[in-house]
Every structure is written in C-alpha cells, then in structure tokens.
Amino acid sequence: MWHLNEGHAAFVALQRIREQMEKGASFDDALAAVRHSTVFTTHTPVPAGHDAFSFSTVERHLAGCWGELGQHRDRFLALGRTTTARARSST
C-alpha cells in the first residue's frame, strides 16, 4: 500500500503506472493496480490547498518522463482534468 499526502506526491502515480507497464501490464491494468494500492490524503481540503497546473506546464516538465506511458499521455492527463478543462490538478 502506498500513502500519498498532498498534491506533489500524486506524481508518484505516474511513475508507478509507468513501472507496471514496463513490466508488461496494459495501461488499464497498471492504472487499476495503482488505484488498488494507493491511498491519498490531504490536510488542506479547500481549493487554495490544491495544486493545479496548465497542460502546457505539465507537458513541459514531464516531457522526458513519459516512457512507455507516452502513448497513453492524454488518458493519464484526463485523470486530473479539472472542471475548467484548462488545467490538470495533481490532487
């Protein structure tokens, strides 16, 4: 079981999905495994306490990190899509 606390730690999920895929799992199976073995908590459950980044910012900083996950980039980013659809929330 993995315990992630607050926003920045949420990017651990990206790496865990990627590692599962590198071992041969499909994106869907890797996502299910990570969901099943992850608990996320926050101490600041208000909008000001949640990181949200534009898609261009996420793309710029994660460009070299996608690896096998790259072909599923849009699906991964959709997991954090906010209601404005202009940013990705890490929580």
PDB file of N, CA and C in Angstrom:
ATOM      1  N   MET A   1       0.848  -1.172   0.000  1.00  0.00           N
ATOM      2  CA  MET A   1       0.000   0.000   0.000  1.00  0.00           C
ATOM      3  C   MET A   1       0.895   1.236   0.000  1.00  0.00           C
ATOM      4  N   TRP A   2       0.545   2.183  -0.853  1.00  0.00           N
ATOM      5  CA  TRP A   2       1.261   3.452  -0.944  1.00  0.00           C
ATOM      6  C   TRP A   2       0.361   4.547  -0.397  1.00  0.00           C
ATOM      7  N   HIS A   3       0.918   5.386   0.480  1.00  0.00           N
ATOM      8  CA  HIS A   3       0.171   6.513   1.028  1.00  0.00           C
ATOM      9  C   HIS A   3       0.769   7.789   0.459  1.00  0.00           C
ATOM     10  N   LEU A   4      -0.040   8.523  -0.288  1.00  0.00           N
ATOM     11  CA  LEU A   4       0.379   9.801  -0.853  1.00  0.00           C
ATOM     12  C   LEU A   4      -0.336  10.911  -0.103  1.00  0.00           C
ATOM     13  N   ASN A   5       0.403  11.919   0.309  1.00  0.00           N
ATOM     14  CA  ASN A   5      -0.181  13.023   1.055  1.00  0.00           C
ATOM     15  C   ASN A   5       0.113  14.334   0.344  1.00  0.00           C
ATOM     16  N   GLU A   6      -0.951  15.053   0.054  1.00  0.00           N
ATOM     17  CA  GLU A   6      -0.890  16.348  -0.612  1.00  0.00           C
ATOM     18  C   GLU A   6      -0.526  16.191  -2.090  1.00  0.00           C
ATOM     19  N   GLY A   7      -0.562  17.295  -2.803  1.00  0.00           N
ATOM     20  CA  GLY A   7      -0.529  17.306  -4.249  1.00  0.00           C
ATOM     21  C   GLY A   7       0.697  16.789  -4.964  1.00  0.00           C
ATOM     22  N   HIS A   8       1.879  17.262  -4.610  1.00  0.00           N
ATOM     23  CA  HIS A   8       3.059  16.884  -5.382  1.00  0.00           C
ATOM     24  C   HIS A   8       3.293  15.378  -5.384  1.00  0.00           C
ATOM     25  N   ALA A   9       2.950  14.716  -4.314  1.00  0.00           N
ATOM     26  CA  ALA A   9       3.148  13.268  -4.238  1.00  0.00           C
ATOM     27  C   ALA A   9       2.288  12.518  -5.252  1.00  0.00           C
ATOM     28  N   ALA A  10       1.252  13.158  -5.762  1.00  0.00           N
ATOM     29  CA  ALA A  10       0.371  12.485  -6.723  1.00  0.00           C
ATOM     30  C   ALA A  10       1.119  12.076  -7.983  1.00  0.00           C
ATOM     31  N   PHE A  11       2.234  12.729  -8.294  1.00  0.00           N
ATOM     32  CA  PHE A  11       3.002  12.351  -9.468  1.00  0.00           C
ATOM     33  C   PHE A  11       3.686  10.998  -9.298  1.00  0.00           C
ATOM     34  N   VAL A  12       3.720  10.491  -8.073  1.00  0.00           N
ATOM     35  CA  VAL A  12       4.231   9.138  -7.840  1.00  0.00           C
ATOM     36  C   VAL A  12       3.389   8.133  -8.631  1.00  0.00           C
ATOM     37  N   ALA A  13       2.116   8.419  -8.775  1.00  0.00           N
ATOM     38  CA  ALA A  13       1.226   7.517  -9.529  1.00  0.00           C
ATOM     39  C   ALA A  13       1.691   7.373 -10.970  1.00  0.00           C
ATOM     40  N   LEU A  14       2.161   8.451 -11.571  1.00  0.00           N
ATOM     41  CA  LEU A  14       2.674   8.389 -12.942  1.00  0.00           C
ATOM     42  C   LEU A  14       3.817   7.383 -13.030  1.00  0.00           C
ATOM     43  N   GLN A  15       4.752   7.492 -12.120  1.00  0.00           N
ATOM     44  CA  GLN A  15       5.902   6.584 -12.133  1.00  0.00           C
ATOM     45  C   GLN A  15       5.474   5.142 -11.870  1.00  0.00           C
ATOM     46  N   ARG A  16       4.553   4.941 -10.953  1.00  0.00           N
ATOM     47  CA  ARG A  16       4.111   3.576 -10.640  1.00  0.00           C
ATOM     48  C   ARG A  16       3.381   2.945 -11.824  1.00  0.00           C
ATOM     49  N   ILE A  17       2.554   3.719 -12.525  1.00  0.00           N
ATOM     50  CA  ILE A  17       1.882   3.209 -13.726  1.00  0.00           C
ATOM     51  C   ILE A  17       2.933   2.870 -14.781  1.00  0.00           C
ATOM     52  N   ARG A  18       3.872   3.748 -14.964  1.00  0.00           N
ATOM     53  CA  ARG A  18       4.934   3.522 -15.950  1.00  0.00           C
ATOM     54  C   ARG A  18       5.723   2.254 -15.636  1.00  0.00           C
ATOM     55  N   GLU A  19       6.070   2.057 -14.373  1.00  0.00           N
ATOM     56  CA  GLU A  19       6.822   0.860 -13.982  1.00  0.00           C
ATOM     57  C   GLU A  19       6.021  -0.411 -14.250  1.00  0.00           C
ATOM     58  N   GLN A  20       4.723  -0.376 -13.975  1.00  0.00           N
ATOM     59  CA  GLN A  20       3.871  -1.544 -14.245  1.00  0.00           C
ATOM     60  C   GLN A  20       3.845  -1.848 -15.743  1.00  0.00           C
ATOM     61  N   MET A  21       3.759  -0.812 -16.553  1.00  0.00           N
ATOM     62  CA  MET A  21       3.729  -1.010 -18.000  1.00  0.00           C
ATOM     63  C   MET A  21       5.060  -1.535 -18.522  1.00  0.00           C
ATOM     64  N   GLU A  22       6.150  -1.090 -17.928  1.00  0.00           N
ATOM     65  CA  GLU A  22       7.463  -1.592 -18.337  1.00  0.00           C
ATOM     66  C   GLU A  22       7.625  -3.073 -18.014  1.00  0.00           C
ATOM     67  N   LYS A  23       6.834  -3.569 -17.056  1.00  0.00           N
ATOM     68  CA  LYS A  23       6.836  -4.998 -16.715  1.00  0.00           C
ATOM     69  C   LYS A  23       5.848  -5.782 -17.577  1.00  0.00           C
ATOM     70  N   GLY A  24       5.156  -5.093 -18.496  1.00  0.00           N
ATOM     71  CA  GLY A  24       4.269  -5.770 -19.427  1.00  0.00           C
ATOM     72  C   GLY A  24       2.783  -5.554 -19.219  1.00  0.00           C
ATOM     73  N   ALA A  25       2.390  -4.806 -18.196  1.00  0.00           N
ATOM     74  CA  ALA A  25       0.967  -4.556 -17.951  1.00  0.00           C
ATOM     75  C   ALA A  25       0.424  -3.578 -18.985  1.00  0.00           C
ATOM     76  N   SER A  26      -0.854  -3.697 -19.297  1.00  0.00           N
ATOM     77  CA  SER A  26      -1.506  -2.700 -20.144  1.00  0.00           C
ATOM     78  C   SER A  26      -1.728  -1.447 -19.303  1.00  0.00           C
ATOM     79  N   PHE A  27      -2.037  -0.339 -19.964  1.00  0.00           N
ATOM     80  CA  PHE A  27      -2.318   0.891 -19.224  1.00  0.00           C
ATOM     81  C   PHE A  27      -3.480   0.668 -18.256  1.00  0.00           C
ATOM     82  N   ASP A  28      -4.549   0.035 -18.725  1.00  0.00           N
ATOM     83  CA  ASP A  28      -5.721  -0.180 -17.870  1.00  0.00           C
ATOM     84  C   ASP A  28      -5.395  -1.044 -16.661  1.00  0.00           C
ATOM     85  N   ASP A  29      -4.609  -2.108 -16.866  1.00  0.00           N
ATOM     86  CA  ASP A  29      -4.232  -2.971 -15.741  1.00  0.00           C
ATOM     87  C   ASP A  29      -3.302  -2.252 -14.773  1.00  0.00           C
ATOM     88  N   ALA A  30      -2.370  -1.475 -15.312  1.00  0.00           N
ATOM     89  CA  ALA A  30      -1.453  -0.715 -14.463  1.00  0.00           C
ATOM     90  C   ALA A  30      -2.215   0.324 -13.647  1.00  0.00           C
ATOM     91  N   LEU A  31      -3.134   1.023 -14.283  1.00  0.00           N
ATOM     92  CA  LEU A  31      -3.951   2.013 -13.590  1.00  0.00           C
ATOM     93  C   LEU A  31      -4.765   1.361 -12.481  1.00  0.00           C
ATOM     94  N   ALA A  32      -5.375   0.226 -12.769  1.00  0.00           N
ATOM     95  CA  ALA A  32      -6.170  -0.486 -11.761  1.00  0.00           C
ATOM     96  C   ALA A  32      -5.296  -0.920 -10.585  1.00  0.00           C
ATOM     97  N   ALA A  33      -4.096  -1.422 -10.861  1.00  0.00           N
ATOM     98  CA  ALA A  33      -3.201  -1.869  -9.793  1.00  0.00           C
ATOM     99  C   ALA A  33      -2.777  -0.701  -8.904  1.00  0.00           C
ATOM    100  N   VAL A  34      -2.473   0.434  -9.532  1.00  0.00           N
ATOM    101  CA  VAL A  34      -2.054   1.613  -8.765  1.00  0.00           C
ATOM    102  C   VAL A  34      -3.231   2.151  -7.948  1.00  0.00           C
ATOM    103  N   ARG A  35      -4.397   2.197  -8.535  1.00  0.00           N
ATOM    104  CA  ARG A  35      -5.585   2.648  -7.787  1.00  0.00           C
ATOM    105  C   ARG A  35      -5.856   1.750  -6.582  1.00  0.00           C
ATOM    106  N   HIS A  36      -5.700   0.451  -6.783  1.00  0.00           N
ATOM    107  CA  HIS A  36      -5.997  -0.524  -5.727  1.00  0.00           C
ATOM    108  C   HIS A  36      -4.996  -0.444  -4.567  1.00  0.00           C
ATOM    109  N   SER A  37      -3.803   0.042  -4.838  1.00  0.00           N
ATOM    110  CA  SER A  37      -2.757   0.018  -3.821  1.00  0.00           C
ATOM    111  C   SER A  37      -2.302   1.413  -3.389  1.00  0.00           C
ATOM    112  N   THR A  38      -3.163   2.414  -3.578  1.00  0.00           N
ATOM    113  CA  THR A  38      -2.805   3.785  -3.234  1.00  0.00           C
ATOM    114  C   THR A  38      -3.899   4.429  -2.390  1.00  0.00           C
ATOM    115  N   VAL A  39      -3.461   5.125  -1.344  1.00  0.00           N
ATOM    116  CA  VAL A  39      -4.354   5.939  -0.516  1.00  0.00           C
ATOM    117  C   VAL A  39      -3.837   7.364  -0.606  1.00  0.00           C
ATOM    118  N   PHE A  40      -4.727   8.302  -0.872  1.00  0.00           N
ATOM    119  CA  PHE A  40      -4.346   9.707  -0.968  1.00  0.00           C
ATOM    120  C   PHE A  40      -5.043  10.493   0.133  1.00  0.00           C
ATOM    121  N   THR A  41      -4.280  11.305   0.853  1.00  0.00           N
ATOM    122  CA  THR A  41      -4.870  12.161   1.884  1.00  0.00           C
ATOM    123  C   THR A  41      -4.396  13.592   1.680  1.00  0.00           C
ATOM    124  N   THR A  42      -5.185  14.509   2.196  1.00  0.00           N
ATOM    125  CA  THR A  42      -4.808  15.918   2.158  1.00  0.00           C
ATOM    126  C   THR A  42      -5.210  16.561   3.478  1.00  0.00           C
ATOM    127  N   HIS A  43      -4.406  17.508   3.899  1.00  0.00           N
ATOM    128  CA  HIS A  43      -4.696  18.237   5.134  1.00  0.00           C
ATOM    129  C   HIS A  43      -5.340  19.588   4.841  1.00  0.00           C
ATOM    130  N   THR A  44      -5.434  19.930   3.574  1.00  0.00           N
ATOM    131  CA  THR A  44      -5.975  21.232   3.180  1.00  0.00           C
ATOM    132  C   THR A  44      -7.075  21.037   2.141  1.00  0.00           C
ATOM    133  N   PRO A  45      -8.234  20.538   2.555  1.00  0.00           N
ATOM    134  CA  PRO A  45      -9.313  20.232   1.597  1.00  0.00           C
ATOM    135  C   PRO A  45     -10.104  21.460   1.142  1.00  0.00           C
ATOM    136  N   VAL A  46      -9.387  22.463   0.667  1.00  0.00           N
ATOM    137  CA  VAL A  46     -10.005  23.659   0.095  1.00  0.00           C
ATOM    138  C   VAL A  46      -9.300  23.944  -1.229  1.00  0.00           C
ATOM    139  N   PRO A  47      -9.962  24.628  -2.161  1.00  0.00           N
ATOM    140  CA  PRO A  47      -9.332  24.877  -3.469  1.00  0.00           C
ATOM    141  C   PRO A  47      -7.937  25.500  -3.387  1.00  0.00           C
ATOM    142  N   ALA A  48      -7.714  26.408  -2.469  1.00  0.00           N
ATOM    143  CA  ALA A  48      -6.404  27.058  -2.360  1.00  0.00           C
ATOM    144  C   ALA A  48      -5.311  26.078  -1.942  1.00  0.00           C
ATOM    145  N   GLY A  49      -5.700  24.941  -1.398  1.00  0.00           N
ATOM    146  CA  GLY A  49      -4.731  23.951  -0.955  1.00  0.00           C
ATOM    147  C   GLY A  49      -4.409  22.898  -1.987  1.00  0.00           C
ATOM    148  N   HIS A  50      -4.938  23.033  -3.199  1.00  0.00           N
ATOM    149  CA  HIS A  50      -4.715  22.033  -4.245  1.00  0.00           C
ATOM    150  C   HIS A  50      -3.948  22.636  -5.410  1.00  0.00           C
ATOM    151  N   ASP A  51      -2.886  21.960  -5.781  1.00  0.00           N
ATOM    152  CA  ASP A  51      -2.103  22.411  -6.931  1.00  0.00           C
ATOM    153  C   ASP A  51      -2.880  22.159  -8.214  1.00  0.00           C
ATOM    154  N   ALA A  52      -2.839  23.092  -9.111  1.00  0.00           N
ATOM    155  CA  ALA A  52      -3.415  22.912 -10.449  1.00  0.00           C
ATOM    156  C   ALA A  52      -2.460  23.562 -11.432  1.00  0.00           C
ATOM    157  N   PHE A  53      -2.127  22.826 -12.476  1.00  0.00           N
ATOM    158  CA  PHE A  53      -1.152  23.298 -13.449  1.00  0.00           C
ATOM    159  C   PHE A  53      -1.763  23.276 -14.835  1.00  0.00           C
ATOM    160  N   SER A  54      -1.381  24.208 -15.659  1.00  0.00           N
ATOM    161  CA  SER A  54      -1.857  24.195 -17.043  1.00  0.00           C
ATOM    162  C   SER A  54      -1.282  22.961 -17.737  1.00  0.00           C
ATOM    163  N   PHE A  55      -1.971  22.507 -18.781  1.00  0.00           N
ATOM    164  CA  PHE A  55      -1.475  21.347 -19.510  1.00  0.00           C
ATOM    165  C   PHE A  55      -0.101  21.633 -20.108  1.00  0.00           C
ATOM    166  N   SER A  56       0.123  22.861 -20.549  1.00  0.00           N
ATOM    167  CA  SER A  56       1.437  23.183 -21.137  1.00  0.00           C
ATOM    168  C   SER A  56       2.542  23.083 -20.086  1.00  0.00           C
ATOM    169  N   THR A  57       2.254  23.459 -18.851  1.00  0.00           N
ATOM    170  CA  THR A  57       3.245  23.339 -17.780  1.00  0.00           C
ATOM    171  C   THR A  57       3.527  21.879 -17.478  1.00  0.00           C
ATOM    172  N   VAL A  58       2.487  21.067 -17.383  1.00  0.00           N
ATOM    173  CA  VAL A  58       2.668  19.637 -17.141  1.00  0.00           C
ATOM    174  C   VAL A  58       3.484  19.028 -18.275  1.00  0.00           C
ATOM    175  N   GLU A  59       3.133  19.364 -19.489  1.00  0.00           N
ATOM    176  CA  GLU A  59       3.822  18.828 -20.662  1.00  0.00           C
ATOM    177  C   GLU A  59       5.298  19.217 -20.656  1.00  0.00           C
ATOM    178  N   ARG A  60       5.588  20.457 -20.327  1.00  0.00           N
ATOM    179  CA  ARG A  60       6.971  20.938 -20.314  1.00  0.00           C
ATOM    180  C   ARG A  60       7.808  20.191 -19.271  1.00  0.00           C
ATOM    181  N   HIS A  61       7.249  19.959 -18.106  1.00  0.00           N
ATOM    182  CA  HIS A  61       8.016  19.337 -17.025  1.00  0.00           C
ATOM    183  C   HIS A  61       8.040  17.812 -17.084  1.00  0.00           C
ATOM    184  N   LEU A  62       7.070  17.203 -17.727  1.00  0.00           N
ATOM    185  CA  LEU A  62       7.043  15.745 -17.802  1.00  0.00           C
ATOM    186  C   LEU A  62       7.460  15.205 -19.167  1.00  0.00           C
ATOM    187  N   ALA A  63       7.851  16.071 -20.068  1.00  0.00           N
ATOM    188  CA  ALA A  63       8.153  15.658 -21.445  1.00  0.00           C
ATOM    189  C   ALA A  63       9.132  14.491 -21.508  1.00  0.00           C
ATOM    190  N   GLY A  64      10.138  14.457 -20.679  1.00  0.00           N
ATOM    191  CA  GLY A  64      11.118  13.380 -20.709  1.00  0.00           C
ATOM    192  C   GLY A  64      10.801  12.215 -19.796  1.00  0.00           C
ATOM    193  N   CYS A  65       9.630  12.236 -19.176  1.00  0.00           N
ATOM    194  CA  CYS A  65       9.293  11.224 -18.173  1.00  0.00           C
ATOM    195  C   CYS A  65       8.267  10.197 -18.622  1.00  0.00           C
ATOM    196  N   TRP A  66       7.699  10.374 -19.785  1.00  0.00           N
ATOM    197  CA  TRP A  66       6.580   9.517 -20.170  1.00  0.00           C
ATOM    198  C   TRP A  66       6.974   8.064 -20.396  1.00  0.00           C
ATOM    199  N   GLY A  67       8.086   7.801 -21.032  1.00  0.00           N
ATOM    200  CA  GLY A  67       8.492   6.429 -21.310  1.00  0.00           C
ATOM    201  C   GLY A  67       7.381   5.658 -21.999  1.00  0.00           C
ATOM    202  N   GLU A  68       7.133   4.433 -21.555  1.00  0.00           N
ATOM    203  CA  GLU A  68       6.094   3.579 -22.129  1.00  0.00           C
ATOM    204  C   GLU A  68       4.695   4.175 -21.973  1.00  0.00           C
ATOM    205  N   LEU A  69       4.552   5.082 -21.029  1.00  0.00           N
ATOM    206  CA  LEU A  69       3.258   5.701 -20.776  1.00  0.00           C
ATOM    207  C   LEU A  69       2.909   6.746 -21.837  1.00  0.00           C
ATOM    208  N   GLY A  70       3.879   7.157 -22.627  1.00  0.00           N
ATOM    209  CA  GLY A  70       3.688   8.225 -23.599  1.00  0.00           C
ATOM    210  C   GLY A  70       2.503   8.039 -24.526  1.00  0.00           C
ATOM    211  N   GLN A  71       2.272   6.830 -24.992  1.00  0.00           N
ATOM    212  CA  GLN A  71       1.146   6.609 -25.900  1.00  0.00           C
ATOM    213  C   GLN A  71      -0.201   6.779 -25.195  1.00  0.00           C
ATOM    214  N   HIS A  72      -0.194   6.812 -23.861  1.00  0.00           N
ATOM    215  CA  HIS A  72      -1.422   6.989 -23.082  1.00  0.00           C
ATOM    216  C   HIS A  72      -1.441   8.341 -22.373  1.00  0.00           C
ATOM    217  N   ARG A  73      -0.596   9.248 -22.838  1.00  0.00           N
ATOM    218  CA  ARG A  73      -0.451  10.562 -22.217  1.00  0.00           C
ATOM    219  C   ARG A  73      -1.786  11.270 -22.011  1.00  0.00           C
ATOM    220  N   ASP A  74      -2.606  11.315 -23.048  1.00  0.00           N
ATOM    221  CA  ASP A  74      -3.883  12.015 -22.946  1.00  0.00           C
ATOM    222  C   ASP A  74      -4.803  11.361 -21.922  1.00  0.00           C
ATOM    223  N   ARG A  75      -4.793  10.045 -21.854  1.00  0.00           N
ATOM    224  CA  ARG A  75      -5.623   9.349 -20.864  1.00  0.00           C
ATOM    225  C   ARG A  75      -5.134   9.652 -19.446  1.00  0.00           C
ATOM    226  N   PHE A  76      -3.820   9.685 -19.260  1.00  0.00           N
ATOM    227  CA  PHE A  76      -3.281   9.994 -17.948  1.00  0.00           C
ATOM    228  C   PHE A  76      -3.642  11.413 -17.544  1.00  0.00           C
ATOM    229  N   LEU A  77      -3.438  12.358 -18.447  1.00  0.00           N
ATOM    230  CA  LEU A  77      -3.753  13.750 -18.132  1.00  0.00           C
ATOM    231  C   LEU A  77      -5.235  13.934 -17.826  1.00  0.00           C
ATOM    232  N   ALA A  78      -6.087  13.182 -18.485  1.00  0.00           N
ATOM    233  CA  ALA A  78      -7.533  13.289 -18.246  1.00  0.00           C
ATOM    234  C   ALA A  78      -7.899  12.890 -16.824  1.00  0.00           C
ATOM    235  N   LEU A  79      -7.081  12.073 -16.182  1.00  0.00           N
ATOM    236  CA  LEU A  79      -7.369  11.669 -14.801  1.00  0.00           C
ATOM    237  C   LEU A  79      -7.377  12.864 -13.857  1.00  0.00           C
ATOM    238  N   GLY A  80      -6.604  13.890 -14.178  1.00  0.00           N
ATOM    239  CA  GLY A  80      -6.527  15.063 -13.320  1.00  0.00           C
ATOM    240  C   GLY A  80      -7.225  16.284 -13.879  1.00  0.00           C
ATOM    241  N   ARG A  81      -8.012  16.102 -14.936  1.00  0.00           N
ATOM    242  CA  ARG A  81      -8.679  17.243 -15.557  1.00  0.00           C
ATOM    243  C   ARG A  81      -9.629  17.897 -14.562  1.00  0.00           C
ATOM    244  N   THR A  82      -9.536  19.211 -14.479  1.00  0.00           N
ATOM    245  CA  THR A  82     -10.422  19.967 -13.592  1.00  0.00           C
ATOM    246  C   THR A  82     -11.690  20.328 -14.351  1.00  0.00           C
ATOM    247  N   THR A  83     -12.633  20.883 -13.652  1.00  0.00           N
ATOM    248  CA  THR A  83     -13.910  21.237 -14.294  1.00  0.00           C
ATOM    249  C   THR A  83     -13.727  22.328 -15.334  1.00  0.00           C
ATOM    250  N   THR A  84     -12.643  23.087 -15.247  1.00  0.00           N
ATOM    251  CA  THR A  84     -12.401  24.119 -16.252  1.00  0.00           C
ATOM    252  C   THR A  84     -11.776  23.526 -17.514  1.00  0.00           C
ATOM    253  N   ALA A  85     -11.283  22.299 -17.417  1.00  0.00           N
ATOM    254  CA  ALA A  85     -10.643  21.579 -18.531  1.00  0.00           C
ATOM    255  C   ALA A  85      -9.427  22.327 -19.078  1.00  0.00           C
ATOM    256  N   ARG A  86      -8.936  23.309 -18.367  1.00  0.00           N
ATOM    257  CA  ARG A  86      -7.772  24.043 -18.839  1.00  0.00           C
ATOM    258  C   ARG A  86      -6.555  23.774 -17.977  1.00  0.00           C
ATOM    259  N   ALA A  87      -6.718  22.966 -16.944  1.00  0.00           N
ATOM    260  CA  ALA A  87      -5.615  22.684 -16.046  1.00  0.00           C
ATOM    261  C   ALA A  87      -5.706  21.244 -15.571  1.00  0.00           C
ATOM    262  N   ARG A  88      -4.571  20.762 -15.079  1.00  0.00           N
ATOM    263  CA  ARG A  88      -4.525  19.421 -14.512  1.00  0.00           C
ATOM    264  C   ARG A  88      -4.260  19.580 -13.032  1.00  0.00           C
ATOM    265  N   SER A  89      -5.123  18.999 -12.243  1.00  0.00           N
ATOM    266  CA  SER A  89      -4.943  19.034 -10.806  1.00  0.00           C
ATOM    267  C   SER A  89      -4.115  17.842 -10.387  1.00  0.00           C
ATOM    268  N   SER A  90      -3.165  18.056  -9.526  1.00  0.00           N
ATOM    269  CA  SER A  90      -2.374  16.923  -9.044  1.00  0.00           C
ATOM    270  C   SER A  90      -3.068  16.224  -7.901  1.00  0.00           C
ATOM    271  N   THR A  91      -4.195  16.743  -7.470  1.00  0.00           N
ATOM    272  CA  THR A  91      -4.965  16.066  -6.437  1.00  0.00           C
ATOM    273  C   THR A  91      -6.251  15.610  -7.043  1.00  0.00           C
TER     274      THR A  91
END
